[in-house]
mmCIF file of C-alpha atoms and ligand atoms in Angstrom:
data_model
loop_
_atom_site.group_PDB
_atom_site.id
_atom_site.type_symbol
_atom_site.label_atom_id
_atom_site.label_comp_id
_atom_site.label_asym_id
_atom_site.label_seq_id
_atom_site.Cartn_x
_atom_site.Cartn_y
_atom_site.Cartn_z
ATOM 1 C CA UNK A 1460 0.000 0.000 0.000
ATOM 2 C CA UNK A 1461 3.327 2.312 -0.358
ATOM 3 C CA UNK A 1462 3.807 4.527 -2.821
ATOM 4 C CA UNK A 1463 7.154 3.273 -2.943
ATOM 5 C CA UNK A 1464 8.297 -0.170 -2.841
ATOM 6 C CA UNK A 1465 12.702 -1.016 -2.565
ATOM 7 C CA UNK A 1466 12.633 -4.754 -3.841
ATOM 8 C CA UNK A 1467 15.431 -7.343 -5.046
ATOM 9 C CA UNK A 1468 15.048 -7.474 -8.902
ATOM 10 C CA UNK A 1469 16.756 -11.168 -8.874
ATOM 11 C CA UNK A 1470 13.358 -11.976 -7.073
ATOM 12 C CA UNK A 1471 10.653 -10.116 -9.533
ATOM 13 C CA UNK A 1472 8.781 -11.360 -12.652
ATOM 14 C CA UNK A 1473 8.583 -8.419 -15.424
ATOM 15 C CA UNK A 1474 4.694 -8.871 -16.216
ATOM 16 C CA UNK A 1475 3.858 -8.903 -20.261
ATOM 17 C CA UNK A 1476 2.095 -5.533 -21.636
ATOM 18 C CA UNK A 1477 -1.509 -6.481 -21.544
ATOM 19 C CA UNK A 1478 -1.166 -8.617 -18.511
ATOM 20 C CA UNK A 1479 -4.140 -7.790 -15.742
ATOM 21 C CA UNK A 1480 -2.771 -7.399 -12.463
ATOM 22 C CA UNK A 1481 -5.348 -8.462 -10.388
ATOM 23 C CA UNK A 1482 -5.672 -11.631 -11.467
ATOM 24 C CA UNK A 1483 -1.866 -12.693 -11.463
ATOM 25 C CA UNK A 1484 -1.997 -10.797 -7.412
ATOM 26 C CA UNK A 1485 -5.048 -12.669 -6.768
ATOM 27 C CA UNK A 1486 -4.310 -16.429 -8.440
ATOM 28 C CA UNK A 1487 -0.543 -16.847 -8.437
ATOM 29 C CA UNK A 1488 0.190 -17.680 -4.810
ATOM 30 C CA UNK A 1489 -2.452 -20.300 -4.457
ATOM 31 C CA UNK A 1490 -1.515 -20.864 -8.329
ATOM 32 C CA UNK A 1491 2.119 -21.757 -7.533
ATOM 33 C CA UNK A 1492 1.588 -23.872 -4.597
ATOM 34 C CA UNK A 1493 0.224 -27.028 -6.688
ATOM 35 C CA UNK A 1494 2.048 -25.793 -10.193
ATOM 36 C CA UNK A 1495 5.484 -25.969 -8.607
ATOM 37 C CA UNK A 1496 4.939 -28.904 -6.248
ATOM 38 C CA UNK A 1497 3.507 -30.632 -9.594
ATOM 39 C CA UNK A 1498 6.678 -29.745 -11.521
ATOM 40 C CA UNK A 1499 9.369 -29.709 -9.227
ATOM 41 C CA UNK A 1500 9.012 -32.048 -6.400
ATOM 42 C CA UNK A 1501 7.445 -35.023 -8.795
ATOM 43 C CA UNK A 1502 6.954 -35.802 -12.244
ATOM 44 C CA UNK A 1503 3.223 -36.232 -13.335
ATOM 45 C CA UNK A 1504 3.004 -38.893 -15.370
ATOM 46 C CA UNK A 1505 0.751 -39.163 -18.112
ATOM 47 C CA UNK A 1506 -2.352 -40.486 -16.680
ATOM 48 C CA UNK A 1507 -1.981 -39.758 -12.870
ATOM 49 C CA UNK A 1508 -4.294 -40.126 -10.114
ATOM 50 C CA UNK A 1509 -4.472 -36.912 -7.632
ATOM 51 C CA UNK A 1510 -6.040 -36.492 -4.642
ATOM 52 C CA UNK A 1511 -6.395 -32.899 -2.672
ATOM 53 C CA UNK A 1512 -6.389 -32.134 0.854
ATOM 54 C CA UNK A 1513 -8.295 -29.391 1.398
ATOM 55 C CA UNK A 1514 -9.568 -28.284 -1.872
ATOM 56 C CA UNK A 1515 -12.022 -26.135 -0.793
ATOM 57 C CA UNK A 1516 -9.442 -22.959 -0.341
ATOM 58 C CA UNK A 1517 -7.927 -21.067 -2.778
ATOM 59 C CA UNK A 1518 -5.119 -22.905 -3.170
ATOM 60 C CA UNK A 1519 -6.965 -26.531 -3.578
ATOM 61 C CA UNK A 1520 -9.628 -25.090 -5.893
ATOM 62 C CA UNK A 1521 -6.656 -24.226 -8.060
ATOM 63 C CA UNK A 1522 -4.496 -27.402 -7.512
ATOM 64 C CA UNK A 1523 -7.529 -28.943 -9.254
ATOM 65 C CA UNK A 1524 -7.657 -26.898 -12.137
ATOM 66 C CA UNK A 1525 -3.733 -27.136 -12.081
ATOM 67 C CA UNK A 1526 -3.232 -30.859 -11.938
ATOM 68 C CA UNK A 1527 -6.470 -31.236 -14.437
ATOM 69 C CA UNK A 1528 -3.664 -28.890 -16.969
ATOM 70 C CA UNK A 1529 -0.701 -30.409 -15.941
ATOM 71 C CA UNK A 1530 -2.298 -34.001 -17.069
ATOM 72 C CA UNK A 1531 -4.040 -35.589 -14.156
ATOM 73 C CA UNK A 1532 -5.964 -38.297 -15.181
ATOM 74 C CA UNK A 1533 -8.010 -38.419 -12.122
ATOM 75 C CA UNK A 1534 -8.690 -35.657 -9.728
ATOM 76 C CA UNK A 1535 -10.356 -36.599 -6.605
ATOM 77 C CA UNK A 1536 -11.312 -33.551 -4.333
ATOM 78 C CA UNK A 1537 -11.234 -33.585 -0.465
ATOM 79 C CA UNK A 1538 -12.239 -30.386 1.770
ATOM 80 C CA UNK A 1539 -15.059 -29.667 4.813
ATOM 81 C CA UNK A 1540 -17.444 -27.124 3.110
ATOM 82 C CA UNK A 1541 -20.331 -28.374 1.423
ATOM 83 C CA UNK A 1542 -20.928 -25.505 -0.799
ATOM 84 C CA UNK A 1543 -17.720 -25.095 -2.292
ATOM 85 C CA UNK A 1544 -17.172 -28.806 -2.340
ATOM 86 C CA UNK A 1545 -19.978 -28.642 -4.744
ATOM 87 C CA UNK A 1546 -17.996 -26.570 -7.026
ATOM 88 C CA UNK A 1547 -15.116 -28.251 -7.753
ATOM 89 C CA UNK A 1548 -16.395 -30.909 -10.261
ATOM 90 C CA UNK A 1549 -17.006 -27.564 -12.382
ATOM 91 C CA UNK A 1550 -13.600 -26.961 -11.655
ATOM 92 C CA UNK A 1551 -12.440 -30.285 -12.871
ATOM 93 C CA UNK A 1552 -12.316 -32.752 -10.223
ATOM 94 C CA UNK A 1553 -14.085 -36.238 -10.362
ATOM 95 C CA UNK A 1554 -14.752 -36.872 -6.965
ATOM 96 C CA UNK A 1555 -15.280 -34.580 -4.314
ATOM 97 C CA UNK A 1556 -15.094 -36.538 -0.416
ATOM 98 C CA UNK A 1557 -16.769 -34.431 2.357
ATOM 99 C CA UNK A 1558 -14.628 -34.310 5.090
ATOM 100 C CA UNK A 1559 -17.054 -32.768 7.518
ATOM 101 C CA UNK A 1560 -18.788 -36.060 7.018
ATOM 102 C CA UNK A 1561 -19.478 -39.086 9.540
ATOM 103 C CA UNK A 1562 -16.213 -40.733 9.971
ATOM 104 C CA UNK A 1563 -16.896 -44.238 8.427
ATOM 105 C CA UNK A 1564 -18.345 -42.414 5.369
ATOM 106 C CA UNK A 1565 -15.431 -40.530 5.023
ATOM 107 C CA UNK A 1566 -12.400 -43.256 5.645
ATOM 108 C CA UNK A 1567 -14.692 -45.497 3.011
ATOM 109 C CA UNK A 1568 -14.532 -42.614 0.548
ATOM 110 C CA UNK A 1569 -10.748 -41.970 0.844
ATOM 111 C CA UNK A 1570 -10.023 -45.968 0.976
ATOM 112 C CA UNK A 1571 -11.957 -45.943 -2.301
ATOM 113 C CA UNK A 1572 -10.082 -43.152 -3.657
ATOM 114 C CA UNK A 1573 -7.043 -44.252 -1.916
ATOM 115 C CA UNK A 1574 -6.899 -47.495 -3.508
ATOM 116 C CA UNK A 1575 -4.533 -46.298 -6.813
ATOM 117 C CA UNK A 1576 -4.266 -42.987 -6.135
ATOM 118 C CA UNK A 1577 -0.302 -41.782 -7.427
ATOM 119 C CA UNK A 1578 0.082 -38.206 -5.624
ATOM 120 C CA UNK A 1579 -1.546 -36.043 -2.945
ATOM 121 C CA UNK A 1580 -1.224 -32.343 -2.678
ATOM 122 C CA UNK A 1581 -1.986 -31.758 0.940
ATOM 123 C CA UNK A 1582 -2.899 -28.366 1.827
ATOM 124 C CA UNK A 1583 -3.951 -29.793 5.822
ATOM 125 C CA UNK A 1584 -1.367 -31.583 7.505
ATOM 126 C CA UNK A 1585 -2.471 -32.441 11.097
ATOM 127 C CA UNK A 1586 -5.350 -35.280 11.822
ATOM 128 C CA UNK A 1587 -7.074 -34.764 8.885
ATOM 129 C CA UNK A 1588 -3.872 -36.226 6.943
ATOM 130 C CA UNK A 1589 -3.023 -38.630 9.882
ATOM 131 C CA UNK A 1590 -6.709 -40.209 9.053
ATOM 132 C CA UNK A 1591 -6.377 -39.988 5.507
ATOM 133 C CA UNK A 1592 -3.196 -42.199 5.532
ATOM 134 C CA UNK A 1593 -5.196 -44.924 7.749
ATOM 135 C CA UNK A 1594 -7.988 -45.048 5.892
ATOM 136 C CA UNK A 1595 -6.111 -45.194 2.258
ATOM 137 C CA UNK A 1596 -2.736 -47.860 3.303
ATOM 138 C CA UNK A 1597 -5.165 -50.911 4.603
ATOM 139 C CA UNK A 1598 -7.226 -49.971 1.069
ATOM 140 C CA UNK A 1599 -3.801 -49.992 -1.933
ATOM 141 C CA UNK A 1600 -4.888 -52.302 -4.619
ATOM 142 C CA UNK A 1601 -1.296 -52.917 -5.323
ATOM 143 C CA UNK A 1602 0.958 -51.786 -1.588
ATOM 144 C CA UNK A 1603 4.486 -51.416 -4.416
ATOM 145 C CA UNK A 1604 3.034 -48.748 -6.645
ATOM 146 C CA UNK A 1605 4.615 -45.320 -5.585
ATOM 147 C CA UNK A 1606 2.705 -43.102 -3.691
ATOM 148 C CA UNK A 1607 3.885 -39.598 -3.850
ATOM 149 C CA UNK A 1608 2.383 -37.295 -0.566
ATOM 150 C CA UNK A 1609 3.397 -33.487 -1.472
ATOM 151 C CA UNK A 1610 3.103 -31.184 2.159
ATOM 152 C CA UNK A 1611 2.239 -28.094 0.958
ATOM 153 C CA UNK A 1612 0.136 -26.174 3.637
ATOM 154 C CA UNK A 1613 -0.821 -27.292 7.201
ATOM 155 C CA UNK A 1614 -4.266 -25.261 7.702
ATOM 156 C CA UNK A 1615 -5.283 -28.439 10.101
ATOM 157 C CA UNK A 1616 -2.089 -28.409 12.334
ATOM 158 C CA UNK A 1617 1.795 -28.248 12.049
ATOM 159 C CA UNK A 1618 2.209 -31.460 12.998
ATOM 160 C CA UNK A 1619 0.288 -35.249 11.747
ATOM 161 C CA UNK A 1620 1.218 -38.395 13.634
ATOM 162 C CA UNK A 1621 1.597 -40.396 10.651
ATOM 163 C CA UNK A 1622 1.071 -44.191 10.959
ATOM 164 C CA UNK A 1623 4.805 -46.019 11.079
ATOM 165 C CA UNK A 1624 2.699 -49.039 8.592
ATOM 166 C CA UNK A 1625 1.762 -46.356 6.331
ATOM 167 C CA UNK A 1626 5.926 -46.160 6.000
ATOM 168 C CA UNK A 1627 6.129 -49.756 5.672
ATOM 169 C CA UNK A 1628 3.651 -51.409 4.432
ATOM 170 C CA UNK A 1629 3.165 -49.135 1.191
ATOM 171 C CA UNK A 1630 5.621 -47.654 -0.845
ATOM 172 C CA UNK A 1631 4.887 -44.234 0.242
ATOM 173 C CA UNK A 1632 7.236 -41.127 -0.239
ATOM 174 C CA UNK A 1633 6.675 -38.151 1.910
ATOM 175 C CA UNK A 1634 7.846 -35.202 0.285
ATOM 176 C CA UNK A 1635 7.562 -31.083 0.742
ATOM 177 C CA UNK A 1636 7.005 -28.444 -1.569
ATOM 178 C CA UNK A 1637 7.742 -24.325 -0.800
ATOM 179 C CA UNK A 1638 10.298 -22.079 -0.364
ATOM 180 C CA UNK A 1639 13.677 -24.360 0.719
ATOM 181 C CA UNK A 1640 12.570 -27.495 -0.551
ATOM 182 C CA UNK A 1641 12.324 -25.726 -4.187
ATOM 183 C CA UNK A 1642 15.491 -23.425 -4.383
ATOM 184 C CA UNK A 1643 14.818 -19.665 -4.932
ATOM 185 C CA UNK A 1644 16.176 -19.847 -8.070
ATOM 186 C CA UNK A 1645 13.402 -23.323 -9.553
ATOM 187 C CA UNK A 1646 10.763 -21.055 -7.879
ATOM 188 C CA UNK A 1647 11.577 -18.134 -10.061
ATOM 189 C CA UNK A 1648 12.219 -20.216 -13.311
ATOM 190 C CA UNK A 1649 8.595 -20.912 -13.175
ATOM 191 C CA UNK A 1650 6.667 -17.562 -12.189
ATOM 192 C CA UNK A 1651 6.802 -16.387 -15.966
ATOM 193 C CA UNK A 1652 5.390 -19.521 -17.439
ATOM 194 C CA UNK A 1653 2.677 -19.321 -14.378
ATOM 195 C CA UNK A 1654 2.157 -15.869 -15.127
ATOM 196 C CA UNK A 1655 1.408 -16.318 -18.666
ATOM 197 C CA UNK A 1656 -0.426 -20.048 -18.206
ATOM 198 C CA UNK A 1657 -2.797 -17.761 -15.882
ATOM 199 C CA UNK A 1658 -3.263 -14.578 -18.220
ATOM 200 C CA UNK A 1659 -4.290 -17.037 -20.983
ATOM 201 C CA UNK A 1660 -7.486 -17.521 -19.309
ATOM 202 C CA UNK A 1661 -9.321 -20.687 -18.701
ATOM 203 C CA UNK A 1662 -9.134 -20.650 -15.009
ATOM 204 C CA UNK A 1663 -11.753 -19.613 -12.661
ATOM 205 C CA UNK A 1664 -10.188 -17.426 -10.291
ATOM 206 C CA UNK A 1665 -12.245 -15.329 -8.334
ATOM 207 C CA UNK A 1666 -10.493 -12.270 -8.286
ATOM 208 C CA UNK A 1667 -12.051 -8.496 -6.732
ATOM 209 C CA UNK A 1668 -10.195 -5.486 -7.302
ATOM 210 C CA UNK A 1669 -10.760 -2.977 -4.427
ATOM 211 C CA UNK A 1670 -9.587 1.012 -4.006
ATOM 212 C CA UNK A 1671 -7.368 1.684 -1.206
ATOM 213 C CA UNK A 1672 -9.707 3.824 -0.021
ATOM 214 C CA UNK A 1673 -11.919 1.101 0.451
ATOM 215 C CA UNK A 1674 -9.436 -1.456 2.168
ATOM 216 C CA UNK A 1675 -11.170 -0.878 5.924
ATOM 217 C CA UNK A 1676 -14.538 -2.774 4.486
ATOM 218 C CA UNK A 1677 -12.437 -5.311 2.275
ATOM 219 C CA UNK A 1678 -10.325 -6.415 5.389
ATOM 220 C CA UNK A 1679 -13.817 -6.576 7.193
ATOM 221 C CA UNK A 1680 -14.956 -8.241 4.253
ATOM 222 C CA UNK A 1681 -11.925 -10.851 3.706
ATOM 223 C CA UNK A 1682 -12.841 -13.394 6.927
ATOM 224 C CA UNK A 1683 -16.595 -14.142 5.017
ATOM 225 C CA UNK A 1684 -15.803 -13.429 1.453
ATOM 226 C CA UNK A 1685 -15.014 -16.503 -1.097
ATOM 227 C CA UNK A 1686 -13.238 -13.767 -3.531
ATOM 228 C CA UNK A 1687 -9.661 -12.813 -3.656
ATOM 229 C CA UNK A 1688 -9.310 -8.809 -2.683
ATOM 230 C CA UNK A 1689 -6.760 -7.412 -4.432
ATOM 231 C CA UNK A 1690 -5.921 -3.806 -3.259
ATOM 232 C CA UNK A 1691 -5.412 -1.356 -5.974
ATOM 233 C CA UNK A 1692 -4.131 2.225 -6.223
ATOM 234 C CA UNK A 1693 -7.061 4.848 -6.133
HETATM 235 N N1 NAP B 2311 3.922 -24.275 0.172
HETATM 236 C C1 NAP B 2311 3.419 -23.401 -0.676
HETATM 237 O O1 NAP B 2311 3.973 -23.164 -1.736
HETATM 238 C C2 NAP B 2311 2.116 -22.731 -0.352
HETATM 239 C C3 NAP B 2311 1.607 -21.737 -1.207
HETATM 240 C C4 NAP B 2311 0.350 -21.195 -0.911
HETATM 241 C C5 NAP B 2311 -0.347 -21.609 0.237
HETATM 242 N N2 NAP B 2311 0.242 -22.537 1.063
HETATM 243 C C6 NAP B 2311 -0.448 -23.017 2.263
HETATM 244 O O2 NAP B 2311 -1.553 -23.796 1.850
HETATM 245 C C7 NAP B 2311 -2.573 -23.733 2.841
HETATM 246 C C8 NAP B 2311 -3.899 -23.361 2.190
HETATM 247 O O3 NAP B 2311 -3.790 -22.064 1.634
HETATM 248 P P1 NAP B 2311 -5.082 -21.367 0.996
HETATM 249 O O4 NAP B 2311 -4.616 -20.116 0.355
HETATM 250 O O5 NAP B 2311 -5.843 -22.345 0.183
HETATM 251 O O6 NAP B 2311 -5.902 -21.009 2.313
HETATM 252 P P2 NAP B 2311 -7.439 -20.665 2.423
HETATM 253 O O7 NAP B 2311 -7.983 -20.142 1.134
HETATM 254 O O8 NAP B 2311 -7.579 -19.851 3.649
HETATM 255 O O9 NAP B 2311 -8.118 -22.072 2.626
HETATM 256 C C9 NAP B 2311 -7.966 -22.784 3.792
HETATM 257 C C10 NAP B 2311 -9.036 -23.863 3.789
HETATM 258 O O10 NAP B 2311 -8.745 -24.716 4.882
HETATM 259 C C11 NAP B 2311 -9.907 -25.430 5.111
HETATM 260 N N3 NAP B 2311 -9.983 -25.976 6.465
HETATM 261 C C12 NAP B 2311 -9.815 -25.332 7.626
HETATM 262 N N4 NAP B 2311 -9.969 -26.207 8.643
HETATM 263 C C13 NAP B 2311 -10.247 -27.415 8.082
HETATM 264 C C14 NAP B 2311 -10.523 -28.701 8.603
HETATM 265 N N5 NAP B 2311 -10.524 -28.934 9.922
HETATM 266 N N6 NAP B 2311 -10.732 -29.716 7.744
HETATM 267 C C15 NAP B 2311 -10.729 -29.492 6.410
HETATM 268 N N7 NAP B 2311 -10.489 -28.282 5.854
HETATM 269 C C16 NAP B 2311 -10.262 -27.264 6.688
HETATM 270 C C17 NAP B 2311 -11.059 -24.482 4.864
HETATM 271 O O11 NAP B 2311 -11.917 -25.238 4.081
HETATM 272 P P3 NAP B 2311 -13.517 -25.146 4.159
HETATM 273 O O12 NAP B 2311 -13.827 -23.889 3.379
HETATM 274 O O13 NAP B 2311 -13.934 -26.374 3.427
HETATM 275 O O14 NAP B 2311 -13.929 -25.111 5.577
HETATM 276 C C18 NAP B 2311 -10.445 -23.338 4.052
HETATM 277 O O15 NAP B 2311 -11.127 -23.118 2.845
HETATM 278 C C19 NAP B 2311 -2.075 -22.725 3.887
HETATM 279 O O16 NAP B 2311 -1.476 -23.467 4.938
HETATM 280 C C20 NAP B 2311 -1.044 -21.924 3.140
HETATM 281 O O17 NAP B 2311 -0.080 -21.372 4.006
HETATM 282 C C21 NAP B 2311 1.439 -23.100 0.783
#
């Protein structure tokens, strides 16, 4: 909100003429989160199975779009809110499991998801992904074919007291994806690409510019609103 900003030009994208602002401020950090863990801490291959943790937030509702572009096969949608669960097959997913659900119904869901799914992008972390791992090991049609799970946010805790069997008994891989897993310089090789994959269009990103005059009733506005308030100059 400065007039003014001092920044390190190693660490900025030059935007293309034509390029709307809004939407790269509003979609590329939730953008990047499942575009670089999809191309830098795994390769997709053709045909994939991906499940989301917590697709209901703005980063899940684009990992869907995102892995649905990057060649997903299969996109199976996990998050808590009914409404916006509702959206995501619009979005691109398959499935959508309700994790606000009665327990049984949900560990049945994710076994049956679970069963050959290749890579999770988990935006939750915490019990939520603890329960997700003991529903889906017991359920692998086939406990040797690689299971990538990609950390990427921890909305449901900081810590997940993962099953030692899950370890064992499947051939699961663990991995991260942010800033320090991905080096600085992998992060910024693929901003412009993101950039320009998003200012092609074709994703629904729901973006709200707002006046800095008006930022009081936009923060007010942030805790209830589904958009993504982008703060503009007067
Ligand atoms: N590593 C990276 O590169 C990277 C980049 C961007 C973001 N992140 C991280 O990713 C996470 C998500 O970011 P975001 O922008 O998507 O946040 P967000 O838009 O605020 O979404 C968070 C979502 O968490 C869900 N949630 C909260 N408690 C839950 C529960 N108990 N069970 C299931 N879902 C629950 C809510 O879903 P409902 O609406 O369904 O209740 C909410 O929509 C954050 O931890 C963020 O820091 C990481």
């Amino acid at each position: 909100m400065a007039e003014q900003v001092a920044l390190d030009p190693r660490r900025s994208v030059v935007l293309s003429a034509g390029v709307d602002p809004v939407v790269i401020a509003a979609a590329m950090n939730p953008a990047m989160s499942s575009w670089i863990a999809l191309r830098r801490r795994i390769e997709v291959a053709p045909g994939s199975r991906v499940l989301i943790m917590g697709a209901t937030g703005n980063a899940g509702r684009m990992a869907v779009q995102i892995a649905r572009r990057l060649g997903a096969a299969h996109i199976a949608a996990a998050g808590r809110d009914p409404e916006r669960l509702a959206a995501l097959p619009g979005l691109g997913a398959d499935d959508v499991i309700e994790l606000g659900g009665e327990a049984d119904t949900v560990r049945d869901a994710l076994a049956e998801v679970g069963r050959d799914v290749d890579v999770v992008l988990d935006y939750l972390w915490g019990e939520p992904t603890a329960a997700a791992l003991r529903a889906i090991v017991p359920a692998r049609a086939d406990d040797s074919r690689p299971l990538t799970w990609i950390e990427i946010g921890s909305v449901t805790g900081p810590e997940s007291p993962i099953p030692s069997a899950a370890l064992r008994a499947t051939n699961l891989r663990i991995v991260g994806s942010g800033q320090g897993s991905v080096a600085p310089r992998d992060i910024l090789e693929e901003l412009p690409g993101l950039a320009a994959e998003i200012s092609r269009g074709g994703y629904d990103i729901a973006a709200r510019a707002v006046p800095l005059r008006d930022v009081t009733a936009a923060w007010l506005d942030a805790a209830t609103t589904t958009e993504r308030l982008v703060v503009v100059p007067d």
